[in-house]
């Protein structure tokens, strides 16, 4: 499927305006029929989700110094078919699997280039998920061994 022809609604949730605007510019250039919504915090995101059908949410996991894994449950309780792509500067090795296991449909580090961002967003919109090779391996290992991959993954969010 050609991502330029996708008519989708995407919500960008990040507390940095420049990050949201940069992502918006990149995505609109690649997918001009896409409608982009912006939220600078979780409360704004929830209000948008309550009033608008959103196909994909690019969600930063640390907004205003608060890491909130619970917000994914809130989003899915309002729009269960919305896809959530975690878009974070946190290291995927330490956080990716945790967020995917808690309901995210993918994890992408903010340090990726434009082409990677477009490819991953397109993949989530078209296929429903994006898992890096590392995450795929961890999911496979976790399902076969049922053990924590590393010590950080075995900790609760509070810990």
Short mmCIF file of N, CA and C in Angstrom, two decimals, residues 81-136:
data_model
loop_
_atom_site.label_atom_id
_atom_site.label_comp_id
_atom_site.label_asym_id
_atom_site.label_seq_id
_atom_site.Cartn_x
_atom_site.Cartn_y
_atom_site.Cartn_z
N UNK A 81 -9.35 0.35 19.04
CA UNK A 81 -8.72 0.06 17.74
C UNK A 81 -7.60 1.03 17.39
N UNK A 82 -7.44 2.08 18.16
CA UNK A 82 -6.32 3.01 17.92
C UNK A 82 -5.01 2.28 18.16
N UNK A 83 -4.06 2.49 17.29
CA UNK A 83 -2.73 1.92 17.45
C UNK A 83 -1.87 2.91 18.21
N UNK A 84 -1.01 2.38 19.07
CA UNK A 84 -0.12 3.22 19.87
C UNK A 84 1.33 2.88 19.53
N UNK A 85 2.03 3.87 19.02
CA UNK A 85 3.46 3.74 18.75
C UNK A 85 4.19 4.60 19.77
N UNK A 86 4.92 3.95 20.65
CA UNK A 86 5.71 4.70 21.63
C UNK A 86 6.86 5.34 20.87
N UNK A 87 7.01 6.65 21.05
CA UNK A 87 8.05 7.42 20.37
C UNK A 87 8.82 8.14 21.47
N UNK A 88 9.94 7.56 21.86
CA UNK A 88 10.63 8.01 23.06
C UNK A 88 12.13 8.08 22.87
N UNK A 89 12.76 8.91 23.66
CA UNK A 89 14.23 8.96 23.66
C UNK A 89 14.80 7.90 24.60
N UNK A 90 13.94 7.21 25.35
CA UNK A 90 14.40 6.13 26.22
C UNK A 90 14.88 4.96 25.37
N UNK A 91 15.87 4.27 25.86
CA UNK A 91 16.47 3.15 25.15
C UNK A 91 15.49 2.00 24.98
N UNK A 92 15.32 1.56 23.74
CA UNK A 92 14.42 0.44 23.44
C UNK A 92 14.81 -0.83 24.19
N UNK A 93 16.09 -1.04 24.38
CA UNK A 93 16.56 -2.26 25.06
C UNK A 93 15.99 -2.35 26.47
N UNK A 94 15.82 -1.22 27.13
CA UNK A 94 15.35 -1.22 28.51
C UNK A 94 13.84 -1.02 28.62
N UNK A 95 13.22 -0.34 27.67
CA UNK A 95 11.82 0.03 27.81
C UNK A 95 10.88 -0.55 26.76
N UNK A 96 11.40 -0.91 25.60
CA UNK A 96 10.55 -1.32 24.49
C UNK A 96 9.63 -2.48 24.81
N UNK A 97 10.20 -3.56 25.29
CA UNK A 97 9.40 -4.76 25.57
C UNK A 97 8.34 -4.49 26.63
N UNK A 98 8.70 -3.74 27.65
CA UNK A 98 7.75 -3.43 28.73
C UNK A 98 6.51 -2.73 28.17
N UNK A 99 6.71 -1.75 27.31
CA UNK A 99 5.58 -1.00 26.77
C UNK A 99 4.77 -1.84 25.79
N UNK A 100 5.41 -2.65 25.02
CA UNK A 100 4.69 -3.53 24.09
C UNK A 100 3.85 -4.54 24.88
N UNK A 101 4.41 -5.08 25.94
CA UNK A 101 3.65 -6.03 26.76
C UNK A 101 2.48 -5.35 27.47
N UNK A 102 2.56 -4.05 27.67
CA UNK A 102 1.47 -3.31 28.34
C UNK A 102 0.46 -2.73 27.35
N UNK A 103 0.63 -3.02 26.05
CA UNK A 103 -0.39 -2.62 25.09
C UNK A 103 0.05 -1.76 23.92
N UNK A 104 1.30 -1.32 23.88
CA UNK A 104 1.77 -0.54 22.74
C UNK A 104 1.87 -1.45 21.51
N UNK A 105 1.67 -0.86 20.34
CA UNK A 105 1.74 -1.61 19.09
C UNK A 105 3.10 -1.48 18.43
N UNK A 106 3.99 -0.74 19.07
CA UNK A 106 5.35 -0.59 18.57
C UNK A 106 6.12 0.38 19.43
N UNK A 107 7.43 0.39 19.22
CA UNK A 107 8.33 1.26 19.98
C UNK A 107 9.39 1.79 19.02
N UNK A 108 9.55 3.10 18.99
CA UNK A 108 10.53 3.72 18.11
C UNK A 108 11.29 4.79 18.88
N UNK A 109 12.61 4.75 18.76
CA UNK A 109 13.44 5.73 19.43
C UNK A 109 13.41 7.04 18.66
N UNK A 110 13.35 8.16 19.38
CA UNK A 110 13.31 9.49 18.76
C UNK A 110 14.57 9.83 17.96
N UNK A 111 15.62 9.09 18.17
CA UNK A 111 16.85 9.38 17.46
C UNK A 111 16.90 8.76 16.07
N UNK A 112 15.77 8.23 15.60
CA UNK A 112 15.72 7.64 14.26
C UNK A 112 15.72 8.74 13.20
N UNK A 113 15.99 8.36 11.96
CA UNK A 113 15.95 9.34 10.88
C UNK A 113 14.54 9.42 10.27
N UNK A 114 14.35 10.38 9.37
CA UNK A 114 13.04 10.61 8.75
C UNK A 114 12.48 9.37 8.08
N UNK A 115 13.33 8.70 7.30
CA UNK A 115 12.88 7.53 6.55
C UNK A 115 12.40 6.42 7.48
N UNK A 116 13.10 6.24 8.58
CA UNK A 116 12.70 5.21 9.56
C UNK A 116 11.35 5.59 10.18
N UNK A 117 11.18 6.85 10.55
CA UNK A 117 9.93 7.31 11.13
C UNK A 117 8.77 7.04 10.17
N UNK A 118 8.94 7.43 8.92
CA UNK A 118 7.88 7.23 7.92
C UNK A 118 7.60 5.75 7.71
N UNK A 119 8.65 4.95 7.61
CA UNK A 119 8.48 3.51 7.39
C UNK A 119 7.74 2.85 8.55
N UNK A 120 8.12 3.21 9.77
CA UNK A 120 7.49 2.60 10.95
C UNK A 120 6.04 3.05 11.09
N UNK A 121 5.77 4.32 10.91
CA UNK A 121 4.39 4.82 10.98
C UNK A 121 3.54 4.12 9.92
N UNK A 122 4.06 4.01 8.70
CA UNK A 122 3.33 3.33 7.63
C UNK A 122 3.07 1.87 7.98
N UNK A 123 4.08 1.21 8.56
CA UNK A 123 3.91 -0.20 8.92
C UNK A 123 2.84 -0.38 9.99
N UNK A 124 2.83 0.47 10.99
CA UNK A 124 1.81 0.36 12.03
C UNK A 124 0.42 0.63 11.45
N UNK A 125 0.31 1.62 10.58
CA UNK A 125 -0.98 1.93 9.97
C UNK A 125 -1.47 0.80 9.07
N UNK A 126 -0.55 0.17 8.35
CA UNK A 126 -0.93 -0.86 7.38
C UNK A 126 -1.05 -2.25 8.02
N UNK A 127 -0.12 -2.59 8.92
CA UNK A 127 -0.08 -3.95 9.46
C UNK A 127 -0.55 -4.05 10.91
N UNK A 128 -0.60 -2.93 11.59
CA UNK A 128 -1.08 -2.93 12.96
C UNK A 128 -0.01 -2.93 14.03
N UNK A 129 1.23 -3.32 13.68
CA UNK A 129 2.31 -3.35 14.66
C UNK A 129 3.64 -3.03 13.99
N UNK A 130 4.61 -2.68 14.83
CA UNK A 130 6.01 -2.59 14.41
C UNK A 130 6.85 -3.10 15.57
N UNK A 131 7.59 -4.15 15.31
CA UNK A 131 8.54 -4.67 16.29
C UNK A 131 9.91 -4.73 15.64
N UNK A 132 10.89 -4.12 16.29
CA UNK A 132 12.26 -4.23 15.81
C UNK A 132 12.70 -5.68 15.93
N UNK A 133 13.79 -6.02 15.28
CA UNK A 133 14.29 -7.40 15.37
C UNK A 133 14.62 -7.77 16.82
N UNK A 134 15.15 -6.80 17.55
CA UNK A 134 15.49 -7.05 18.96
C UNK A 134 14.23 -7.35 19.79
N UNK A 135 13.18 -6.59 19.56
CA UNK A 135 11.92 -6.83 20.28
C UNK A 135 11.33 -8.17 19.88
N UNK A 136 11.38 -8.50 18.60
CA UNK A 136 10.86 -9.81 18.15
C UNK A 136 11.58 -10.95 18.86
#
